[in-house]
Short mmCIF file of C-alpha atoms in Angstrom, two decimals:
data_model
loop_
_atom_site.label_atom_id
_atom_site.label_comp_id
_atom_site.label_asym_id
_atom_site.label_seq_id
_atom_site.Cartn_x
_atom_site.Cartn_y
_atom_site.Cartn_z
CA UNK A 11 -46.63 -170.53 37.67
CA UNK A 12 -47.90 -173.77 36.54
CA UNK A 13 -51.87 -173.44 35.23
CA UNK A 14 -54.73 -175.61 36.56
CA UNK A 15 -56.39 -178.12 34.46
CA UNK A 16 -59.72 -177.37 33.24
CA UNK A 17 -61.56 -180.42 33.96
CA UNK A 18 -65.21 -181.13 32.78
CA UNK A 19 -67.82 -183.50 34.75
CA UNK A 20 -71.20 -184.50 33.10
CA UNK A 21 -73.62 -186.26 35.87
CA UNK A 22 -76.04 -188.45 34.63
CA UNK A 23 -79.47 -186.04 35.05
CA UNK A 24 -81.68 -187.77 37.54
CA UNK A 25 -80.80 -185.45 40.16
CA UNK A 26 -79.64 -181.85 40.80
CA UNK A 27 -76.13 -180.86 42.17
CA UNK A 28 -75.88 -179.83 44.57
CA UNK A 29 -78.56 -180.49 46.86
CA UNK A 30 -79.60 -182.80 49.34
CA UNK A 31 -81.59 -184.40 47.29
CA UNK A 32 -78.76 -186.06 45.22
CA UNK A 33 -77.72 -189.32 44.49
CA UNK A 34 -74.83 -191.06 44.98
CA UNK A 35 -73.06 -190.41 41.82
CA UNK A 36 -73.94 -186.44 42.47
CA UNK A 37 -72.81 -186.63 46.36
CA UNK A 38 -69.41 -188.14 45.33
CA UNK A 39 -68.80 -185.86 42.27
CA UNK A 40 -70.16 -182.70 44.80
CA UNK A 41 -67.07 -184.42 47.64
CA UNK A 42 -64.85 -184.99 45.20
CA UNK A 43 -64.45 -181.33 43.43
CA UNK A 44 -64.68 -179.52 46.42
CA UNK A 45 -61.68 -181.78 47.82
CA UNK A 46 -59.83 -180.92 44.62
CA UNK A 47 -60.35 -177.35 43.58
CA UNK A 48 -57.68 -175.51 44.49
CA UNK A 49 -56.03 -178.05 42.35
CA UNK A 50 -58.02 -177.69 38.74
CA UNK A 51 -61.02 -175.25 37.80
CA UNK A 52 -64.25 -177.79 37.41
CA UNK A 53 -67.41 -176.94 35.23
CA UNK A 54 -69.68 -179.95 36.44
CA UNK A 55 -73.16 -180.13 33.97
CA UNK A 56 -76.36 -181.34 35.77
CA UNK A 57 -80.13 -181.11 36.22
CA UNK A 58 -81.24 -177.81 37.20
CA UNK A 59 -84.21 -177.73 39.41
CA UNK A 60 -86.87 -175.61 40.85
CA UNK A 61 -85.62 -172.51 42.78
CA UNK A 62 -82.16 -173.70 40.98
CA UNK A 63 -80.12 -170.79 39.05
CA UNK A 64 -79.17 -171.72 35.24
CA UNK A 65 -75.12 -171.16 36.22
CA UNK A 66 -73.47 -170.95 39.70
CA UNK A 67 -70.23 -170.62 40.94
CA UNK A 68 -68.64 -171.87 44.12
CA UNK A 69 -64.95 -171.17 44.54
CA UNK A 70 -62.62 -173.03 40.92
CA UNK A 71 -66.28 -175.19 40.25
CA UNK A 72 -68.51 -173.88 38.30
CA UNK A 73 -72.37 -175.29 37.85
CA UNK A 74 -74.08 -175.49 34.22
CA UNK A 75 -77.86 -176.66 34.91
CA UNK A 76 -80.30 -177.94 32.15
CA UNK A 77 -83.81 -178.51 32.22
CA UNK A 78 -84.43 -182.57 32.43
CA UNK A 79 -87.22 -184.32 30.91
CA UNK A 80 -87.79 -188.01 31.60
CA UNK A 81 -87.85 -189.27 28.01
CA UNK A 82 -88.93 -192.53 28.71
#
């Protein structure tokens, strides 16, 4: 049995994934990996926001939040 590739997506931290409150870039990411995960096993890396958990799973993609300071 072939493996699935492990496949890594950083968004860019404006905007928490998911949620309706996303941008495009998190929207299409969000589409995109639950279109394709039976087919790899995604780890996408985001903001985490209020009421948010830290890590979250949803079927093969998996959620890694960080706190997000505007730095500017």
């Amino acid at each position: 049995m072939r493996s699935k590739p492990k496949v890594a997506i950083i968004t860019p931290g404006s905007f928490p994934i998911p949620s309706s409150r996303s941008s495009s870039v998190e929207t299409v990411v969000e589409m995109q990996t639950n279109i394709l995960q039976n087919d790899g096993d995604f780890t996408i890396f985001g903001k985490k926001a209020k009421g948010m958990a830290s890590t979250e799973n949803q079927g093969n993609i998996s959620f890694i939040r960080f706190p997000y300071q505007n730095w500017t």
